[in-house]
XYZ file of C-alpha atoms in Angstrom:
713
model
C 15.245 -123.234 15.174
C 15.907 -125.762 17.735
C 19.461 -126.744 18.762
C 19.953 -130.435 19.391
C 23.913 -130.328 20.173
C 26.687 -128.274 19.559
C 27.113 -129.339 15.979
C 23.702 -130.132 14.727
C 20.953 -127.627 14.035
C 17.492 -128.669 12.614
C 15.528 -125.960 10.691
C 11.619 -125.825 10.602
C 10.034 -125.203 7.214
C 9.090 -121.785 6.244
C 5.510 -121.098 5.360
C 5.251 -120.005 1.777
C 8.373 -119.730 -0.364
C 11.355 -117.643 -0.575
C 11.607 -116.912 -4.441
C 14.793 -115.820 -5.833
C 14.782 -112.576 -8.124
C 14.082 -113.198 -11.786
C 14.777 -110.668 -14.638
C 11.872 -110.188 -16.721
C 11.667 -107.510 -19.758
C 9.747 -104.356 -19.018
C 7.465 -104.896 -21.850
C 6.174 -107.967 -20.271
C 5.118 -106.162 -17.059
C 1.325 -104.842 -16.736
C -0.060 -103.136 -13.578
C -2.418 -105.480 -11.555
C -5.981 -104.312 -10.624
C -5.386 -106.042 -7.258
C -2.948 -103.499 -6.259
C -4.326 -101.934 -2.856
C -2.519 -98.654 -3.335
C -5.268 -96.275 -5.243
C -4.506 -92.931 -3.500
C -1.761 -90.492 -4.831
C 1.420 -90.950 -2.868
C 3.264 -87.636 -1.607
C 6.212 -88.467 -4.070
C 5.363 -87.943 -7.851
C 5.823 -90.485 -10.449
C 8.241 -87.988 -12.189
C 10.347 -87.586 -9.033
C 10.398 -91.409 -8.684
C 11.516 -91.952 -12.141
C 14.267 -89.443 -11.735
C 15.529 -91.026 -8.653
C 15.461 -94.607 -10.424
C 17.521 -93.153 -13.471
C 20.119 -91.806 -11.269
C 20.431 -94.877 -8.601
C 18.607 -97.505 -10.196
C 15.860 -99.964 -8.850
C 16.492 -100.443 -5.040
C 13.621 -102.842 -4.588
C 12.611 -105.737 -6.756
C 8.771 -105.749 -8.196
C 6.479 -108.543 -6.754
C 4.535 -110.160 -9.776
C 2.342 -113.046 -10.756
C 1.982 -114.716 -14.171
C -1.107 -113.656 -16.098
C -3.339 -116.501 -17.030
C -5.768 -116.608 -20.044
C -9.323 -118.044 -19.859
C -7.874 -121.657 -20.697
C -5.675 -121.439 -17.516
C -2.457 -120.827 -19.769
C 0.198 -118.334 -18.977
C 0.274 -115.494 -21.421
C 4.041 -114.455 -20.873
C 2.938 -111.483 -19.160
C 3.335 -110.639 -15.551
C 1.164 -108.573 -13.352
C 2.759 -106.282 -10.808
C 0.949 -106.692 -7.495
C 3.494 -104.856 -5.301
C 5.240 -101.971 -7.020
C 2.952 -100.131 -9.186
C 4.525 -96.915 -8.580
C 7.967 -98.255 -9.342
C 6.451 -99.723 -12.778
C 4.906 -96.549 -13.722
C 8.183 -94.825 -13.106
C 9.846 -97.417 -15.164
C 7.383 -97.130 -18.017
C 7.756 -93.453 -17.967
C 11.565 -93.702 -18.511
C 10.857 -95.950 -21.443
C 8.392 -93.619 -22.944
C 11.255 -91.022 -22.757
C 13.474 -93.059 -24.503
C 15.941 -93.442 -21.495
C 15.483 -97.196 -21.206
C 14.293 -99.685 -23.851
C 11.269 -101.950 -23.503
C 13.413 -105.121 -23.150
C 15.165 -103.444 -20.092
C 15.423 -106.316 -17.514
C 13.736 -105.550 -14.487
C 14.440 -107.691 -11.213
C 11.137 -109.369 -9.983
C 9.823 -111.826 -7.234
C 7.605 -114.147 -9.551
C 4.923 -115.775 -6.863
C 2.347 -118.419 -7.850
C 0.648 -119.003 -4.545
C -1.205 -116.893 -2.047
C -3.900 -114.126 -2.420
C -2.971 -111.460 -4.728
C -4.587 -108.640 -2.795
C -3.305 -109.892 0.365
C 0.335 -109.801 -0.611
C -0.326 -106.113 -2.151
C -1.474 -105.286 1.301
C 1.116 -106.909 3.299
C 3.826 -105.178 1.272
C 2.720 -101.799 2.258
C 1.347 -102.383 5.758
C 4.342 -104.543 7.164
C 7.055 -102.112 6.248
C 7.953 -99.649 8.917
C 8.501 -96.067 7.975
C 11.861 -94.276 8.461
C 11.987 -92.468 11.972
C 12.290 -88.704 11.396
C 15.412 -88.652 13.437
C 17.067 -91.214 11.295
C 16.350 -89.022 8.177
C 17.771 -85.871 9.994
C 20.767 -87.705 10.731
C 21.089 -89.088 7.102
C 20.982 -85.572 5.831
C 23.666 -84.470 8.038
C 25.813 -87.317 7.130
C 25.287 -86.447 3.487
C 26.384 -82.814 4.362
C 29.297 -83.691 6.655
C 30.818 -86.987 5.269
C 29.846 -86.689 1.551
C 30.254 -83.015 1.407
C 27.208 -82.248 -0.300
C 25.532 -78.731 -0.206
C 22.147 -77.913 1.021
C 21.076 -77.443 -2.824
C 22.697 -80.789 -3.825
C 20.810 -82.757 -1.258
C 17.632 -80.684 -2.133
C 17.851 -81.873 -5.646
C 18.735 -85.575 -4.837
C 15.591 -85.713 -2.790
C 13.183 -83.558 -4.587
C 12.720 -81.152 -1.702
C 13.277 -77.569 -1.129
C 16.545 -76.219 0.350
C 14.476 -74.770 3.123
C 13.530 -78.315 4.065
C 17.054 -79.359 4.029
C 18.327 -76.652 6.448
C 15.463 -77.188 8.710
C 16.426 -81.199 8.937
C 20.122 -80.194 9.296
C 19.158 -77.772 12.083
C 17.101 -80.533 13.857
C 19.973 -82.972 13.532
C 22.313 -80.561 15.185
C 20.394 -80.344 18.515
C 21.659 -81.410 21.836
C 22.091 -85.167 22.101
C 20.083 -85.142 25.022
C 17.300 -83.613 23.233
C 17.529 -86.068 20.420
C 17.492 -89.012 22.591
C 14.207 -87.733 24.378
C 12.842 -87.179 21.007
C 13.792 -90.751 19.966
C 12.071 -92.066 23.113
C 8.805 -90.078 22.511
C 9.356 -87.884 25.406
C 9.468 -85.001 23.224
C 7.289 -84.028 20.104
C 8.703 -82.953 16.903
C 7.014 -79.360 17.456
C 8.910 -79.182 20.702
C 12.462 -80.146 19.262
C 11.843 -77.509 16.505
C 11.136 -74.844 19.218
C 14.522 -75.859 21.005
C 16.438 -75.340 17.686
C 15.820 -71.622 18.035
C 19.345 -71.613 19.641
C 22.333 -73.630 18.865
C 23.511 -73.510 22.482
C 23.300 -77.112 23.744
C 23.855 -76.179 27.279
C 20.967 -73.690 27.106
C 18.585 -76.115 25.340
C 19.306 -78.691 28.037
C 18.831 -76.284 30.959
C 15.475 -75.382 29.510
C 14.385 -79.016 28.901
C 15.375 -79.992 32.434
C 13.218 -76.912 33.605
C 9.967 -77.948 31.842
C 10.283 -81.538 31.235
C 8.389 -82.585 34.664
C 5.967 -79.570 34.245
C 2.476 -79.524 32.429
C 3.115 -76.800 30.148
C 5.640 -77.737 27.401
C 3.940 -75.708 24.534
C 6.562 -74.669 21.902
C 5.663 -71.029 22.342
C 7.046 -71.325 26.060
C 10.153 -73.184 24.913
C 11.000 -70.360 22.643
C 10.248 -67.629 25.160
C 12.499 -69.302 27.662
C 15.321 -69.724 25.171
C 15.009 -65.995 24.060
C 14.593 -64.685 27.480
C 16.426 -61.438 27.775
C 16.946 -60.900 24.071
C 15.252 -58.211 21.879
C 12.704 -59.150 19.003
C 13.713 -58.200 15.559
C 10.503 -55.757 15.471
C 11.950 -53.581 18.548
C 12.421 -49.957 17.542
C 16.115 -50.077 18.379
C 16.583 -53.034 15.694
C 14.626 -51.374 13.147
C 16.616 -48.109 13.579
C 20.172 -49.648 13.688
C 19.556 -52.478 11.257
C 20.368 -56.250 11.380
C 23.343 -55.848 9.107
C 25.178 -53.093 11.430
C 24.587 -55.079 14.539
C 25.924 -58.297 12.780
C 28.851 -56.257 11.799
C 29.578 -55.332 15.376
C 29.797 -58.793 16.552
C 25.975 -59.298 17.639
C 24.267 -62.465 17.621
C 20.902 -63.046 16.151
C 18.779 -66.248 17.000
C 16.926 -67.265 14.256
C 13.653 -69.582 13.978
C 13.803 -71.624 10.742
C 10.504 -73.105 11.909
C 8.106 -70.233 12.186
C 7.813 -66.670 11.415
C 10.228 -65.076 13.743
C 9.715 -61.319 12.855
C 13.298 -61.005 12.356
C 14.853 -63.030 14.963
C 16.103 -62.272 18.464
C 19.112 -59.972 19.264
C 20.952 -61.445 22.163
C 23.369 -58.637 22.969
C 20.995 -55.846 24.306
C 23.915 -53.739 25.482
C 25.523 -53.753 22.045
C 22.191 -52.977 20.330
C 21.709 -49.924 22.812
C 25.170 -48.617 22.274
C 24.686 -48.664 18.401
C 21.463 -46.934 18.606
C 22.722 -44.433 20.988
C 25.691 -43.729 18.693
C 23.547 -43.540 15.507
C 21.030 -41.004 17.479
C 24.185 -38.752 18.509
C 25.106 -38.607 14.702
C 21.839 -37.594 13.574
C 21.652 -35.018 16.614
C 24.735 -33.518 15.536
C 23.526 -32.604 11.932
C 20.312 -31.167 13.586
C 22.173 -29.101 16.103
C 24.064 -27.384 13.140
C 20.858 -25.936 12.231
C 21.309 -23.494 14.952
C 19.205 -24.844 17.817
C 20.094 -24.010 21.293
C 20.071 -27.682 22.445
C 19.413 -31.271 21.257
C 18.479 -33.997 23.756
C 18.556 -37.512 22.511
C 17.102 -40.867 23.977
C 15.928 -44.164 22.721
C 12.553 -43.345 23.960
C 11.572 -40.144 26.066
C 9.341 -40.843 29.050
C 5.836 -39.815 29.372
C 5.452 -36.081 30.086
C 8.666 -34.865 28.645
C 7.046 -31.992 26.864
C 5.231 -30.796 29.941
C 5.855 -26.988 30.627
C 7.200 -26.351 27.091
C 6.062 -23.967 24.647
C 6.244 -24.782 20.701
C 7.347 -22.234 18.367
C 5.247 -21.353 15.433
C 6.107 -23.160 12.221
C 4.888 -23.529 8.627
C 5.419 -26.430 6.384
C 8.193 -26.224 3.702
C 6.791 -25.032 0.342
C 5.909 -27.505 -2.373
C 6.625 -26.702 -5.986
C 4.065 -26.730 -8.757
C 5.217 -30.205 -9.837
C 5.022 -31.776 -6.415
C 1.453 -30.218 -5.923
C 0.477 -31.748 -9.281
C 1.691 -35.157 -8.399
C 0.281 -35.029 -4.972
C -3.120 -34.189 -6.408
C -2.931 -36.904 -8.847
C -2.079 -39.305 -6.286
C -4.787 -38.369 -3.980
C -7.329 -38.506 -6.639
C -6.182 -42.014 -7.786
C -6.081 -43.122 -3.917
C -9.559 -41.998 -3.533
C -10.699 -43.552 -6.738
C -9.198 -46.972 -5.802
C -10.496 -46.621 -2.163
C -14.081 -46.118 -3.611
C -13.772 -49.055 -6.002
C -12.568 -51.710 -3.799
C -14.456 -50.136 -0.666
C -16.678 -53.525 0.004
C -13.864 -55.950 -0.952
C -12.624 -58.348 1.847
C -9.107 -58.396 0.443
C -7.442 -56.114 -2.122
C -5.937 -57.687 -4.954
C -2.074 -57.759 -4.737
C -1.395 -55.040 -7.404
C -3.929 -52.804 -6.006
C -2.542 -53.223 -2.535
C 0.944 -52.427 -3.880
C -0.359 -49.349 -5.936
C -2.018 -47.923 -2.919
C 1.246 -48.303 -0.815
C 2.940 -46.403 -3.593
C 0.325 -43.579 -3.535
C 0.407 -43.411 0.160
C 4.341 -42.797 0.089
C 3.559 -39.922 -2.549
C 1.169 -38.395 -0.288
C 3.357 -38.975 2.993
C 6.370 -37.192 1.411
C 4.281 -34.131 0.869
C 2.105 -34.280 4.181
C 5.179 -34.912 6.438
C 7.485 -32.489 4.762
C 9.891 -30.427 7.036
C 8.478 -27.579 9.135
C 10.257 -24.218 8.493
C 11.035 -22.076 11.969
C 11.916 -18.661 12.181
C 15.844 -18.604 12.325
C 15.918 -16.026 15.027
C 13.810 -18.027 17.343
C 15.379 -21.352 16.928
C 18.445 -19.853 18.834
C 16.477 -20.131 22.006
C 14.544 -23.436 21.364
C 15.553 -27.065 21.106
C 14.856 -30.355 19.792
C 14.202 -33.888 21.088
C 15.530 -36.742 18.933
C 14.329 -40.331 19.554
C 13.158 -43.357 17.649
C 9.584 -44.007 16.460
C 8.123 -47.533 17.161
C 8.565 -48.430 13.453
C 12.392 -47.498 13.678
C 12.015 -44.078 12.125
C 13.860 -41.038 13.493
C 11.547 -39.006 15.658
C 12.218 -35.370 15.698
C 10.287 -33.078 18.144
C 11.619 -29.575 17.266
C 10.837 -26.064 18.320
C 10.342 -26.327 22.029
C 11.309 -23.443 24.436
C 12.187 -24.093 28.052
C 10.610 -21.801 30.600
C 14.026 -20.173 31.338
C 14.405 -19.447 27.751
C 11.194 -18.037 27.201
C 11.945 -14.422 28.017
C 14.949 -14.309 25.984
C 12.906 -15.347 22.802
C 13.336 -12.685 20.140
C 9.850 -13.367 19.238
C 8.070 -13.354 22.363
C 5.590 -15.658 20.660
C 5.005 -19.439 20.762
C 2.145 -21.440 19.303
C 0.526 -23.921 21.825
C -1.846 -24.910 19.038
C -1.716 -28.850 18.853
C -2.764 -29.119 15.341
C -0.022 -26.801 13.750
C 1.367 -29.394 11.319
C 0.811 -32.180 13.578
C -1.965 -35.132 13.981
C -4.507 -33.563 16.247
C -5.635 -37.018 17.768
C -2.029 -37.916 18.721
C -0.572 -34.526 19.786
C 1.876 -34.665 22.659
C 2.035 -30.991 22.952
C -0.075 -30.207 25.780
C 0.734 -30.422 29.684
C -0.954 -33.002 31.853
C -0.870 -34.785 35.261
C 2.460 -36.931 35.835
C 1.997 -40.612 35.672
C 1.475 -42.782 38.686
C 4.307 -44.600 40.218
C 4.801 -47.953 38.411
C 3.057 -51.058 39.869
C 4.988 -53.441 42.009
C 5.850 -56.395 39.791
C 6.840 -58.570 42.820
C 5.336 -61.822 42.775
C 3.849 -61.273 46.196
C 0.748 -59.262 45.932
C -1.748 -58.586 48.474
C -4.277 -56.500 46.389
C -7.393 -58.160 45.964
C -9.657 -55.395 44.738
C -10.893 -55.240 41.254
C -10.020 -51.343 40.755
C -7.668 -50.782 37.992
C -4.680 -48.345 38.453
C -5.276 -44.668 37.544
C -2.514 -44.919 34.754
C -3.948 -47.868 33.212
C -7.513 -46.238 33.232
C -6.066 -43.481 31.559
C -4.719 -45.586 29.055
C -7.791 -47.515 28.194
C -10.007 -44.315 28.099
C -7.639 -42.801 25.743
C -8.266 -45.619 23.317
C -11.888 -45.007 23.857
C -11.735 -41.406 23.332
C -10.170 -41.943 19.972
C -12.472 -44.723 19.083
C -15.447 -42.351 19.991
C -13.807 -39.412 17.932
C -13.935 -41.835 15.037
C -17.466 -42.820 15.486
C -18.488 -39.293 15.691
C -16.754 -38.185 12.498
C -18.850 -40.965 10.736
C -22.045 -39.509 12.077
C -22.739 -35.811 11.147
C -26.082 -35.829 12.460
C -24.941 -36.806 15.888
C -21.767 -34.396 15.434
C -24.258 -31.659 14.937
C -26.429 -32.589 17.906
C -23.249 -32.853 20.182
C -22.297 -29.391 18.948
C -25.635 -27.756 19.324
C -25.895 -29.423 22.719
C -22.614 -27.831 23.991
C -23.410 -24.474 22.416
C -26.997 -24.369 23.944
C -24.991 -25.134 27.347
C -22.596 -22.287 26.850
C -25.376 -19.844 25.667
C -28.067 -20.671 28.149
C -26.557 -22.331 31.257
C -23.878 -20.236 32.870
C -22.388 -22.926 35.010
C -23.313 -26.217 32.852
C -20.131 -26.364 30.838
C -19.206 -29.695 32.283
C -22.349 -31.311 31.287
C -20.683 -32.021 27.985
C -17.450 -34.178 27.263
C -16.960 -31.902 24.036
C -14.383 -29.318 24.486
C -15.944 -26.617 22.842
C -13.169 -24.462 21.496
C -12.215 -27.938 19.801
C -8.915 -28.492 21.889
C -7.425 -31.608 20.867
C -6.236 -33.316 24.048
C -3.256 -35.318 23.842
C -4.049 -38.945 23.972
C -0.826 -40.718 23.042
C 0.724 -39.227 26.352
C -1.668 -41.676 28.278
C -1.490 -44.611 25.806
C 2.188 -44.776 24.422
C 1.297 -47.477 22.024
C -1.976 -45.708 20.684
C -0.457 -44.352 17.675
C 0.186 -47.935 16.352
C -3.396 -48.679 16.532
C -5.790 -49.314 13.714
C -8.053 -46.606 14.768
C -5.118 -44.063 14.862
C -3.867 -44.961 11.476
C -7.557 -44.453 10.229
C -7.904 -41.168 11.841
C -4.528 -40.053 10.731
C -5.167 -40.969 7.068
C -8.711 -39.189 7.308
C -6.853 -36.230 8.230
C -4.485 -36.330 5.418
C -7.206 -36.793 3.005
C -9.108 -33.601 4.359
C -5.765 -31.676 4.346
C -5.418 -32.632 0.646
C -8.801 -30.984 0.047
C -8.195 -27.963 1.921
C -6.128 -24.923 0.517
C -2.755 -24.335 1.889
C -3.258 -20.718 2.420
C -5.908 -20.022 5.329
C -7.100 -16.835 3.577
C -8.536 -19.096 0.940
C -10.574 -21.150 3.117
C -13.549 -19.405 3.226
C -14.139 -19.669 -0.645
C -13.144 -23.339 -0.558
C -15.829 -23.978 1.983
C -18.341 -22.116 0.274
C -17.572 -24.368 -3.051
C -18.179 -27.631 -0.868
C -21.198 -29.407 -1.602
C -23.731 -30.142 1.499
C -22.496 -33.515 2.137
C -18.944 -33.072 2.192
C -19.315 -29.797 4.301
C -21.301 -31.962 6.752
C -18.705 -34.543 6.904
C -15.842 -32.001 7.480
C -17.887 -30.398 10.225
C -18.235 -33.812 11.727
C -14.571 -34.297 11.736
C -13.723 -31.004 13.332
C -16.194 -31.745 16.024
C -14.894 -35.368 16.601
C -11.449 -33.943 17.438
C -12.595 -32.181 20.439
C -14.089 -35.290 22.006
C -12.346 -35.964 25.481
C -13.576 -39.020 27.418
C -10.260 -39.399 29.387
C -10.428 -40.417 32.998
C -7.398 -39.039 34.941
C -6.342 -39.183 38.419
C -6.961 -36.405 40.695
C -9.322 -34.623 37.948
C -12.900 -35.101 38.709
C -14.994 -35.055 35.514
C -18.064 -37.239 36.408
C -20.558 -35.195 34.375
C -18.360 -35.115 31.445
C -17.768 -38.928 31.587
C -21.383 -39.653 31.973
C -21.822 -37.484 28.771
C -19.260 -39.461 26.997
C -21.212 -42.580 28.054
C -24.351 -41.283 26.793
C -22.583 -40.136 23.281
C -21.007 -43.699 23.163
C -24.551 -45.343 23.467
C -25.873 -43.016 20.970
C -23.389 -44.063 18.198
C -23.468 -47.632 19.393
C -19.739 -47.568 20.069
C -18.235 -51.102 20.283
C -14.612 -51.163 21.833
C -14.167 -54.999 20.733
C -13.740 -53.137 17.234
C -10.606 -51.209 18.542
C -9.080 -53.005 21.491
C -8.344 -56.496 22.837
C -6.785 -57.586 26.078
C -3.280 -58.982 25.639
C -0.216 -59.174 27.895
C 1.024 -55.856 26.414
C -2.241 -53.992 26.578
C -3.722 -55.234 29.880
C -2.539 -58.184 31.707
C 1.067 -57.176 32.039
C -0.333 -53.787 33.774
C -2.481 -55.123 36.224
C -2.064 -57.173 39.448
C -1.969 -60.947 39.804
C -5.293 -61.141 41.485
C -6.792 -59.018 38.807
C -5.404 -61.305 35.945
C -7.051 -64.322 37.921
C -10.262 -62.639 38.397
C -10.408 -61.851 34.640
C -9.614 -65.309 33.680
C -12.321 -66.734 36.276
C -14.809 -64.332 34.668
C -14.227 -65.357 30.945
C -13.159 -69.183 31.542
C -14.324 -70.058 34.925
C -12.324 -70.886 38.385
C -10.836 -74.262 36.883
C -8.984 -72.241 34.355
C -7.788 -69.528 36.801
C -6.399 -72.322 38.967
C -4.329 -73.639 36.170
C -2.134 -70.493 36.230
C -2.403 -69.073 39.517
C 1.202 -70.779 40.475
C 3.081 -68.725 37.514
C 5.009 -65.801 37.687
C 3.306 -62.434 36.793
C 4.976 -62.306 33.405
C 4.136 -66.089 32.658
C 0.482 -65.569 34.133
C -0.131 -62.591 31.746
C 1.132 -64.519 28.566
C -1.329 -67.561 29.442
C -4.123 -65.320 30.340
C -4.005 -63.608 26.936
C -4.080 -66.933 25.326
C -7.068 -68.127 27.498
C -9.144 -64.927 26.956
C -8.501 -64.831 23.114
C -11.473 -64.690 21.110
C -13.944 -64.166 24.114
C -14.332 -60.194 23.324
C -13.704 -59.393 26.932
C -13.498 -55.867 27.964
C -12.393 -54.110 31.130
C -14.987 -52.049 32.818
C -13.768 -48.489 31.535
C -14.346 -49.829 27.996
C -17.847 -51.238 28.406
C -21.019 -49.710 27.562
C -23.382 -48.627 30.247
C -25.433 -51.565 29.798
C -22.568 -53.918 29.809
C -21.343 -52.475 33.047
C -24.608 -53.196 34.659
C -25.443 -49.667 35.629
C -28.510 -47.770 34.602
C -27.944 -46.298 31.324
C -28.651 -42.666 31.058
C -31.773 -41.914 28.796
C -31.133 -38.778 26.532
C -33.836 -36.111 27.008
C -36.211 -35.446 24.197
C -34.936 -33.428 21.262
C -37.520 -30.537 22.063
C -36.693 -30.356 25.885
C -33.840 -29.389 27.953
C -33.487 -29.013 31.739
C -33.967 -25.567 33.008
C -31.038 -24.066 35.014
C -31.407 -24.043 38.541
C -33.350 -20.930 39.899
C -34.309 -19.877 43.254
C -37.634 -21.432 44.423
C -40.630 -19.670 43.169
C -43.197 -17.872 45.290
C -45.239 -20.828 45.576
C -42.276 -22.920 46.919
C -41.801 -24.868 43.816
C -38.343 -25.160 42.355
C -38.083 -24.022 38.776
C -35.393 -26.581 38.067
C -37.937 -29.453 38.474
C -39.605 -28.707 35.273
C -38.822 -29.347 31.685
C -38.811 -26.263 29.489
C -40.550 -27.103 26.094
C -38.745 -25.096 23.286
C -41.243 -23.202 21.000
C -42.186 -24.581 17.503
C -40.225 -22.392 15.554
C -36.956 -23.317 17.469
C -37.535 -27.098 16.988
C -38.811 -27.238 13.510
C -36.636 -29.354 11.343
C -34.757 -30.883 14.184
C -35.936 -34.523 13.581
C -33.031 -36.246 12.440
C -32.909 -37.544 8.747
C -30.810 -40.342 7.221
C -27.043 -39.883 8.041
C -25.235 -37.901 5.399
C -23.130 -39.967 2.897
C -19.550 -38.928 3.714
C -18.783 -37.678 0.325
C -14.953 -36.968 0.907
C -14.198 -40.293 2.665
């Protein structure tokens, strides 16, 4: 268009022609083979038909006359652009909702290339920007008053999608402007919507917009900083409903699994949990205990110096015993049937969960104490990691011990408790917490004593499981320990096996150990054995005599395994015991990668920044370490977890002797043992330098056979 003067305008001719719409009966329209759309679109023909029936046809069809072989028009028209609309209209006709003669607005073209027109119609149009869609949904909700379900029904999407789009549309205008200008991705915008606080959204955006790390997980973490996750023991104990009823605010993420959300008012949550614990404590105190202490979580070592009263499990009725036996038999049968399956069918998984509940109700039944003794003892009441009430009952303080009417207290860590996870023995107190300041000067690779104890607690439990799976090695281990005690007076430290089968407390050194898979497996194994053994110890001998050889060997292996102690503790020198634990771990091919992985919670959050960087450098190289060396320690630990994920890295205390780079100890021959140290012989030769060969009648049959099948597992 050119302007010649103030009143005269000259128009240049348009290439092609602008045809006016023409109404053509539906029966005269046919699909064109030249339509370029061959792949099925996202919206189905059924949905499109319903939309056309509701609001009519919003766009005319582009058609060409159909020409016969003689070059004459046939009266039909081929739809070159709008094939899906034609299919939807024909579906409405088939259903009797419109007639075959229903007039359809069409643009009739007689020039140009048919394929080119079809391609241009699909390529030249611009899709709606997602932000425009979000705002349109918001307008329908706010201006038109449509509900979420009504909007979902009109556009054939789920109500959850509508809620998500309304949530995105309600974000801060600053963020929406950044998204519209492509400064922010959709994933980042979704992460910001974890909170509705616009000021907080904008503050975090300003904090990260010029940085290199704008990952959605970081945005969520910054926005929920200081809040408590829905998986926290306090949340599970109090309940989201009670917290919300008290005025607490919960942040929810509509775009990813949030594990129950984030609870912002931590002080309120602590108060509600403390009040609920106090109510539970009142009911327990009514049983006659001298004292009841409550805490959300007791510190490490709170049972040190206390003695526990003897107790017996509450009796079970014949009906309960029958249900227990039936559930155990069915559980074992299902376990054997699906032993090799990668994933349990849903109905089987549900049924096994029901059976586990039946077994747990019997296995975890209350303990009965002597009423005269509980008047001198007390109870600790706290919260388990899964939100259940934790009751540690029957503990006598030193000052009350003399006043106890029984004068007896059992220190046995296995009386009704999980032997692998007992907290009923004393121990060395924890080291002081590591300084969490950003400024650190430590450059040594040495781990803290407390962390080494925690790591070796995991290793000890995994070693116990490996030994319980290997009766031959268990027999060898116990025989080795017995020979040491019988023939070598001062060689008891040459074995990691605590011969009287004490079960050293491990959870005291690794608070989260009870949540691990290996702990769950060991606890389940103990429960299965307990179900096979008589309730009355007087009947135990006859029961064991009736066991087949394989079951007896498997039970023997379990008992031996609970005595393994590979803990490395500060101020307690167990060099030889640990050396034997290494030898035992090598013998059973223990691989701690099956039982432990390096995360912010399990490792990086408990070591110094220099140790974090050294680990990342070892696994991913110096460049990766330099990428995170400027971060605060908490952020560095999170990034380190992400960087080493999948690398199967282990800290030194969890590595095999070969992986540590040291010389692996070679076990002596099965028919030789080192002689005890003796004074030098008359010839000046030290007797300890010679190996003693056992006579044939003592070594006959010692060759290891194939491993026993664990019949009871």
